[in-house]
């Protein structure tokens, strides 16, 4: 296991981790009323104000929007793995989330297709991983407006 | 105009700051109290004149500050929790309190042991005092730290990388910010890097911390404190110093403010929302400014803020800072004290202190001739922004 810190989430985050563990895949919160996806989990839907929602399993397919490349980390476990990348992944559901990756930083680029999966780290916590997928590279720019 | 009693009716009348040190012998509370008392003295006031306090985000409470300074009647206090955007946002709150009559003379102070807390001396007694991480605490603990992202450099690199890759921002632009701040620190006897030169070769040779950030793109962890006193323009004119008027200011928060990765636009920061509000309230434009004191926790964050303020189009700050524009002889001298990058890190309250000195025409070798208008920004937490526009009183 890369990294040694496993938090003990509470409230909505805990519900999300439990949902991912139960589904054994990435789940994303979806409004039960207007079907808008959202992450990280929130109590109310910003689109329709409904408080009814469910954590729905998703394919985990997405693209790289951005990535940090760390050359040091205060976590000794991660520090051993430097330099390592951490991805901001845009899922096909149009929500973004953070994901670890085993890919070397030089092999990454914005817009690259990736596939997300989960790693169980405790009864209350999953870590999301994303690795380059075999799909034909998506040539759409991942960059948003600015 | 809405809010017309707030904008242009209050002034900074006292400033104080400690030295910027790595490994201070003084307790963090003594740093805060020393800067506060200096600011009160500088204004020509007595502690009993202070009736409003905005304390640091953590480390020390209003109650302790008042009791130790000998302030006997606090009529207003509030904490501002926006990380490095706090002190500049606090000016807005202080101006509101004074103009509404909630308090007459408000002390805004910030101090911390930004160096020593992580590197205590061998004989140091551990302090339980710490910063209040505010909204960042939960997010970092739950969402970022498990992925090995513990430091601000790592968190911000999540979108700085996007900025660099999207617009092809050359490293040259970041180096210009770092080298300019270092050059300006050499005019400032209080700057930690006052006699330490920095060359482009040094910059290029410095290791990456979190790409695109090299060591010299990152500000200095220091032990220090600063303080300013805000009162009404009317009272200010009877006090010791030339008043520096708070013409307008604003805060802004990215959406969502508590998490970076889920933003629809990774490059829309709080300052993008604050800028039009601040300029509208002050009735001036970015290009009217004589001095810029821009929150420089990281070089690339300065570039993004310059764009948000309207000095350049998105991606255009690299061209804007080229050719000496932000040097002492340029049109927009930037971080004339050396900034967080080369003076020291006092959460941007040192930027407010420097802007005040510039507008008093009391900035020594760093003085920008005839400075009339100064702009200060704050940046903190996961992209919160604050702006203060200050003007020399007539």
XYZ file of C-alpha atoms in Angstrom:
540
model
C 0.000 0.000 0.000
C 1.366 3.390 -0.996
C 0.774 5.932 1.742
C 0.129 5.319 5.386
C -2.592 7.766 6.402
C -6.153 6.455 6.386
C -8.710 8.947 7.725
C -11.858 8.073 9.636
C -14.505 9.897 7.641
C -17.875 10.873 9.051
C -21.244 12.114 7.862
C -21.780 12.194 4.078
C -18.232 11.160 3.234
C -18.630 8.024 5.348
C -21.827 7.145 3.473
C -19.967 7.484 0.166
C -17.094 5.250 1.270
C -19.558 2.630 2.529
C -21.474 2.754 -0.762
C -18.263 2.202 -2.755
C -17.241 -0.679 -0.509
C -20.644 -2.315 -0.842
C -20.715 -1.931 -4.646
C -17.017 -2.811 -4.896
C -16.655 -0.036 -7.447
C -16.740 3.737 -7.706
C -20.136 5.155 -6.834
C -21.263 8.744 -7.273
C -24.099 10.518 -5.528
C -27.093 11.202 -7.780
C -30.129 13.323 -7.063
C -33.219 11.115 -6.751
C -35.401 13.896 -8.047
C -33.594 15.489 -11.019
C -30.827 12.885 -11.596
C -27.966 15.396 -11.364
C -24.651 13.779 -10.420
C -22.574 15.378 -7.668
C -19.263 14.774 -5.900
C -18.098 15.147 -3.184
C -21.401 14.203 -1.544
C -23.674 17.062 -0.500
C -26.882 17.128 1.522
C -28.978 19.111 -0.960
C -29.044 19.053 -4.750
C -27.807 22.427 -5.990
C -29.957 22.050 -9.109
C -33.345 21.272 -7.548
C -32.893 21.498 -3.732
C -34.019 17.907 -3.202
C -32.402 16.157 -0.253
C -33.188 12.706 -1.624
C -30.227 11.010 -3.297
C -28.532 7.673 -3.861
C -24.960 6.524 -4.411
C -25.009 4.951 -7.873
C -22.230 2.712 -9.266
C -20.550 4.268 -12.323
C -18.312 2.829 -15.022
C -15.279 4.717 -13.733
C -14.348 5.845 -17.248
C -13.102 9.396 -17.566
C -10.360 11.725 -18.705
C -7.491 13.580 -16.999
C -8.423 17.242 -16.333
C -5.288 18.081 -14.378
C -2.664 16.424 -12.244
C -0.275 17.294 -9.465
C 3.239 15.846 -9.520
C 4.635 15.645 -6.008
C 8.373 15.481 -5.443
C 8.021 15.251 -1.685
C 5.271 14.344 0.739
C 4.875 14.660 4.491
C 3.398 11.147 4.418
C 6.429 8.832 4.604
C 4.658 6.157 2.587
C 3.899 8.482 -0.277
C 7.296 10.131 0.007
C 8.927 6.812 -0.903
C 6.914 6.836 -4.133
C 8.051 10.310 -5.292
C 7.771 11.639 -7.873
C 4.133 10.554 -8.092
C 1.144 12.017 -9.863
C -2.318 12.626 -8.442
C -5.069 13.055 -11.021
C -8.134 15.225 -11.275
C -10.378 12.919 -13.300
C -13.503 14.057 -15.144
C -15.817 11.057 -15.116
C -18.167 10.452 -18.027
C -20.966 11.505 -15.637
C -19.509 15.068 -15.761
C -18.286 15.119 -12.179
C -14.624 15.297 -11.194
C -12.746 13.575 -8.451
C -9.229 13.033 -7.212
C -7.484 9.744 -7.988
C -4.120 8.195 -7.296
C -2.258 6.559 -10.168
C 0.672 4.221 -10.689
C 1.457 5.939 -14.001
C 4.740 7.783 -14.159
C 4.216 11.544 -14.422
C 5.923 11.785 -17.817
C 3.351 9.439 -19.352
C 0.419 11.693 -18.437
C -1.284 14.446 -20.385
C -4.443 16.496 -20.074
C -7.356 14.786 -21.819
C -5.903 11.286 -21.528
C -8.612 8.608 -21.034
C -8.408 6.742 -17.720
C -10.300 4.034 -15.899
C -11.021 4.432 -12.163
C -11.236 1.688 -9.576
C -11.288 1.542 -5.795
C -8.923 0.115 -3.223
C -10.340 -0.825 0.194
C -8.167 0.743 2.894
C -10.418 0.160 5.917
C -14.022 -0.705 6.687
C -14.735 3.005 6.295
C -12.419 4.176 3.547
C -11.649 3.558 -0.117
C -8.900 5.145 -2.200
C -9.713 5.823 -5.863
C -7.102 4.834 -8.455
C -7.084 5.812 -12.110
C -4.952 4.236 -14.827
C -4.705 5.024 -18.539
C -7.316 3.029 -20.436
C -6.988 1.380 -23.835
C -9.624 3.520 -25.490
C -8.653 5.623 -28.457
C -7.267 8.821 -27.002
C -9.916 11.482 -26.676
C -8.817 14.510 -28.660
C -11.260 16.913 -27.006
C -9.337 19.452 -24.929
C -9.851 18.633 -21.283
C -9.308 22.259 -20.406
C -12.386 24.154 -19.395
C -13.051 27.704 -20.621
C -10.110 29.599 -19.198
C -24.538 54.040 -4.026
C -25.115 51.021 -1.838
C -22.577 50.779 0.967
C -21.510 54.385 0.525
C -20.959 54.773 4.260
C -18.339 51.989 4.245
C -16.117 52.789 1.270
C -13.710 55.687 1.650
C -14.777 56.572 5.178
C -12.192 54.621 7.171
C -8.413 54.673 7.230
C -5.373 52.736 8.387
C -3.671 54.898 11.002
C -1.191 52.573 12.655
C 1.035 49.721 11.507
C 3.400 47.383 13.314
C 5.397 44.319 12.425
C 8.081 42.170 13.982
C 11.221 41.016 12.227
C 10.751 38.056 9.876
C 12.690 35.224 11.454
C 13.347 31.528 11.127
C 13.486 30.258 14.670
C 12.255 33.165 16.812
C 13.166 33.128 20.483
C 9.902 34.887 21.329
C 6.700 32.981 22.012
C 4.113 33.409 19.266
C 1.902 35.382 21.677
C 4.733 37.848 22.256
C 5.138 38.324 18.505
C 1.427 39.155 18.173
C 1.393 41.479 21.202
C 4.583 43.241 20.158
C 3.308 44.015 16.641
C -0.045 45.109 18.089
C 1.503 47.490 20.599
C 3.765 48.904 17.873
C 0.724 49.603 15.692
C -1.094 51.336 18.571
C 2.012 53.449 19.297
C 2.489 54.222 15.617
C -1.046 55.642 15.482
C -0.442 57.756 18.555
C -3.204 55.928 20.394
C -3.292 54.191 23.771
C -4.448 50.581 24.281
C -7.579 51.923 26.000
C -8.537 53.592 22.697
C -8.868 50.195 20.997
C -12.427 48.868 21.203
C -12.493 46.409 18.320
C -10.255 43.410 17.626
C -9.943 40.995 14.722
C -7.531 38.338 16.034
C -5.412 35.897 14.003
C -7.045 32.695 12.706
C -5.779 30.649 15.628
C -2.863 31.030 18.036
C -4.423 33.728 20.249
C -7.901 34.940 21.141
C -9.357 38.442 21.274
C -9.820 38.005 24.997
C -6.142 37.220 25.587
C -4.957 40.011 23.311
C -7.154 42.563 25.097
C -6.147 41.423 28.570
C -2.428 41.461 27.760
C -2.432 44.826 26.004
C -4.533 46.406 28.771
C -7.581 47.050 26.614
C -10.508 47.342 28.986
C -13.620 47.688 26.838
C -14.035 45.625 23.665
C -17.287 46.510 21.927
C -16.773 44.402 18.777
C -14.737 41.422 17.699
C -14.950 38.834 14.976
C -12.708 36.154 13.514
C -12.084 35.924 9.780
C -11.236 32.409 8.597
C -10.011 32.558 5.011
C -6.441 31.356 5.497
C -4.054 33.783 3.809
C -6.977 35.844 2.553
C -8.006 36.590 6.147
C -6.124 39.805 7.019
C -7.006 41.622 3.805
C -10.629 40.499 4.117
C -10.542 41.624 7.748
C -9.993 45.221 6.605
C -13.430 45.063 4.997
C -14.919 43.870 8.280
C -13.026 46.494 10.300
C -14.241 49.248 7.944
C -17.798 47.982 8.301
C -17.574 47.957 12.108
C -16.119 51.476 12.240
C -18.494 52.984 9.693
C -21.495 51.409 11.431
C -20.373 52.725 14.805
C -19.807 49.276 16.317
C -16.256 50.288 17.245
C -14.057 53.364 16.908
C -10.562 51.916 16.615
C -10.153 48.341 15.394
C -6.958 46.323 15.803
C -6.359 43.736 13.060
C -3.456 41.475 13.916
C -1.876 38.250 12.762
C 1.146 36.370 13.977
C 2.397 32.845 13.905
C 5.379 30.584 14.290
C 5.251 29.454 10.682
C 8.822 28.202 10.815
C 9.255 27.037 14.403
C 5.994 25.125 14.716
C 7.299 22.509 12.290
C 10.911 22.756 13.446
C 10.916 23.296 17.223
C 14.243 23.973 18.878
C 15.650 21.095 20.877
C 14.820 22.721 24.214
C 11.438 24.143 23.150
C 8.306 23.295 25.098
C 5.683 22.119 22.594
C 2.819 24.610 22.247
C -0.779 23.481 21.887
C -1.526 26.734 20.077
C -1.998 26.287 16.359
C -3.644 27.833 13.366
C -7.344 27.364 12.802
C -7.449 25.557 9.463
C -11.045 26.613 9.040
C -12.771 25.116 6.024
C -9.574 23.456 4.804
C -9.287 21.086 7.725
C -12.026 18.635 6.804
C -11.211 18.649 3.099
C -7.506 18.047 3.497
C -8.005 15.386 6.165
C -10.611 13.454 4.185
C -9.939 14.118 0.523
C -6.336 15.147 -0.066
C -4.066 13.785 2.674
C -4.987 10.138 1.965
C -3.656 10.721 -1.572
C -0.366 12.019 -0.214
C -1.295 15.666 -0.749
C -0.572 17.378 2.582
C 1.022 20.704 1.696
C -0.459 23.813 0.136
C 2.034 23.500 -2.739
C 0.545 20.103 -3.584
C -3.082 21.226 -3.250
C -2.622 24.274 -5.464
C -0.572 22.373 -8.018
C -3.811 20.514 -8.826
C -4.923 23.595 -10.727
C -1.591 25.346 -11.350
C -0.595 22.413 -13.549
C -3.845 22.896 -15.449
C -3.006 26.603 -15.826
C 0.505 25.944 -17.133
C -0.542 23.181 -19.538
C -3.639 24.968 -20.848
C -1.937 28.250 -21.683
C 1.666 27.110 -22.126
C 2.832 29.390 -19.305
C 6.638 29.559 -19.516
C 8.720 29.002 -16.398
C 10.291 32.348 -17.259
C 7.144 34.097 -15.988
C 7.251 32.387 -12.596
C 10.967 33.088 -12.322
C 10.291 36.760 -13.010
C 7.963 36.904 -9.987
C 10.486 35.129 -7.746
C 13.442 37.252 -8.867
C 11.502 40.531 -8.704
C 10.363 39.869 -5.130
C 13.922 38.955 -4.161
C 15.312 42.119 -5.728
C 12.729 44.205 -3.866
C 13.590 42.515 -0.567
C 17.052 44.006 -0.896
C 15.477 47.446 -0.316
C 13.903 46.281 2.929
C 15.939 45.966 6.119
C 13.137 43.894 7.668
C 13.108 41.272 4.901
C 14.419 37.821 5.692
C 16.186 37.711 2.301
C 17.458 41.310 2.466
C 21.052 40.324 1.668
C 20.596 36.982 -0.092
C 20.721 37.366 -3.885
C 18.761 35.031 -6.150
C 19.810 34.455 -9.758
C 17.976 32.837 -12.626
C 20.524 30.029 -12.453
C 19.638 29.488 -8.764
C 15.968 29.369 -9.721
C 16.544 26.909 -12.561
C 18.642 24.673 -10.319
C 16.075 24.570 -7.517
C 14.235 21.273 -7.111
C 10.571 20.760 -7.844
C 8.342 20.540 -4.767
C 5.084 19.891 -6.600
C 5.183 20.603 -10.338
C 5.074 23.248 -11.658
C 6.314 24.659 -8.337
C 10.043 24.725 -7.723
C 11.515 25.589 -4.346
C 11.906 29.237 -5.325
C 8.282 29.419 -6.467
C 7.288 28.837 -2.836
C 7.144 31.505 -0.113
C 9.154 31.551 3.088
C 7.955 29.897 6.264
C 8.712 32.453 8.962
C 7.999 33.406 12.569
C 6.512 36.891 12.572
C 3.553 39.098 13.392
C 1.988 42.257 12.026
C -0.855 44.566 13.051
C -2.797 47.517 11.708
C -5.292 49.944 13.276
C -8.423 51.021 11.373
C -10.452 54.071 12.390
C -12.667 56.685 10.724
C -11.095 59.092 8.229
C -12.296 61.959 10.434
C -10.497 60.675 13.534
C -7.517 59.668 11.403
C -6.898 63.278 10.398
C -6.294 64.196 14.053
C -3.827 61.372 14.630
C -0.084 61.136 14.207
C 0.274 59.583 10.752
C -0.857 60.616 7.306
C -4.113 58.651 6.882
C -4.286 55.849 4.337
C -7.901 55.548 3.257
C -9.630 52.207 2.713
C -11.315 53.094 -0.565
C -12.902 49.717 -1.176
C -12.450 46.030 -0.914
C -14.096 42.683 -1.406
C -13.840 39.003 -0.821
C -14.720 36.153 -3.125
C -14.847 32.377 -2.993
C -14.475 29.773 -5.730
C -17.336 27.368 -6.381
C -17.353 25.118 -4.486
C -15.085 26.864 -2.001
C -14.328 23.741 0.025
C -12.939 21.481 -2.707
C -10.733 21.966 -5.771
C -11.124 18.878 -7.966
C -14.897 19.179 -8.416
C -14.870 22.757 -9.744
C -16.325 23.197 -13.219
C -13.599 25.765 -13.912
C -10.359 24.882 -12.142
C -8.981 28.366 -12.763
C -11.801 30.508 -11.397
C -10.596 31.591 -7.967
C -12.209 33.746 -5.315
C -10.398 36.813 -6.597
C -12.108 36.502 -9.977
C -15.363 37.181 -8.168
C -13.940 39.756 -5.767
C -12.186 41.945 -8.352
C -15.183 43.577 -10.069
C -16.805 44.146 -6.668
C -13.698 45.797 -5.203
C -13.029 48.103 -8.174
C -16.708 49.049 -8.325
C -16.789 49.947 -4.646
C -13.574 51.969 -4.770
C -14.513 53.669 -8.047
C -11.106 53.028 -9.612
C -9.619 50.606 -12.136
C -6.652 48.273 -11.977
C -4.618 50.514 -14.263
C -5.017 53.463 -11.854
C -2.830 51.671 -9.290
C 0.654 52.924 -8.410
C 1.731 49.946 -6.293
C 0.661 46.285 -6.254
C 1.068 44.127 -3.153
C -0.127 40.764 -4.484
C -0.423 37.689 -2.254
C 2.547 35.600 -3.314
C 2.340 32.275 -1.532
C 3.416 30.805 -4.889
C 4.663 32.578 -8.027
C 2.041 31.137 -10.371
C -0.730 32.227 -7.999
C 0.495 35.811 -8.540
C 0.174 35.364 -12.319
C -3.385 34.070 -11.983
C -4.341 36.968 -9.709
C -2.923 39.558 -12.127
C -5.212 38.090 -14.781
C -8.200 38.087 -12.428
C -7.555 41.747 -11.623
C -7.656 42.641 -15.313
C -3.982 43.361 -15.957
C -3.999 40.643 -18.616
C -6.327 38.243 -20.387
C -6.438 34.636 -19.130
C -3.002 33.195 -19.876
C -1.582 36.658 -20.577
C 0.112 37.446 -17.263
C 3.377 35.966 -18.522
C 3.585 38.694 -21.167
C 2.443 41.340 -18.669
C 5.250 40.676 -16.184
C 7.964 40.501 -18.853
C 10.128 43.527 -19.543
C 10.264 45.049 -16.090
C 6.586 46.048 -15.724
C 6.527 44.910 -12.099
C 10.006 46.162 -11.125
C 10.663 49.320 -9.115
C 10.988 51.364 -12.321
C 8.068 49.679 -14.057
C 4.483 50.864 -14.377
C 3.260 48.523 -11.614
C 5.920 47.873 -8.953
C 4.924 44.609 -7.286
C 5.610 43.462 -3.737
C 7.889 46.351 -2.919
C 8.757 44.797 0.466
C 9.826 41.473 -1.015
C 6.503 39.744 -0.440
C 5.876 36.386 1.141
C 8.492 35.056 -1.259
C 11.374 37.154 0.075
C 10.315 39.291 3.060
C 8.420 36.653 4.973
C 5.023 35.048 5.394
C 2.653 37.011 7.595
C -0.471 35.863 5.759
C -0.448 39.056 3.691
C -0.863 41.444 6.599
C 2.721 42.416 5.745
C 1.384 43.429 2.315
C -1.127 45.744 4.015
C 1.626 47.217 6.214
C 3.835 47.825 3.158
C 1.010 49.393 1.121
C 0.328 51.730 4.042
C 3.991 52.754 4.238
C 4.066 53.374 0.490
C 1.027 55.659 0.673
C 2.445 57.513 3.684
C 5.570 58.024 1.536
C 7.507 56.358 4.304
C 8.824 53.252 2.542
C 12.506 54.218 2.549
C 14.595 52.831 -0.318
C 11.508 50.890 -1.511
C 9.413 54.034 -1.978
C 7.512 54.299 -5.256
C 7.619 58.058 -6.012
C 4.346 59.916 -5.383
C 2.353 56.724 -4.754
C -1.325 57.632 -4.377
C -3.143 54.312 -4.893
C -2.195 50.800 -3.818
C -3.843 47.449 -4.327
C -3.459 44.558 -1.880
C -4.695 41.016 -2.437
C -5.078 38.053 -0.136
C -5.357 34.413 -1.155
C -6.046 31.541 1.139
C -7.479 28.146 1.925
C -8.549 26.465 -1.323
C -8.621 29.624 -3.428
C -10.514 32.212 -1.370
C -9.601 35.738 -2.368
C -9.670 39.209 -0.853
C -8.798 42.666 -2.127
C -8.146 46.022 -0.463
C -7.763 49.238 -2.443
C -6.000 51.922 -0.433
C -5.415 55.594 -1.197
C -3.295 58.377 0.266
C -5.560 60.875 2.018
C -5.774 64.314 0.434
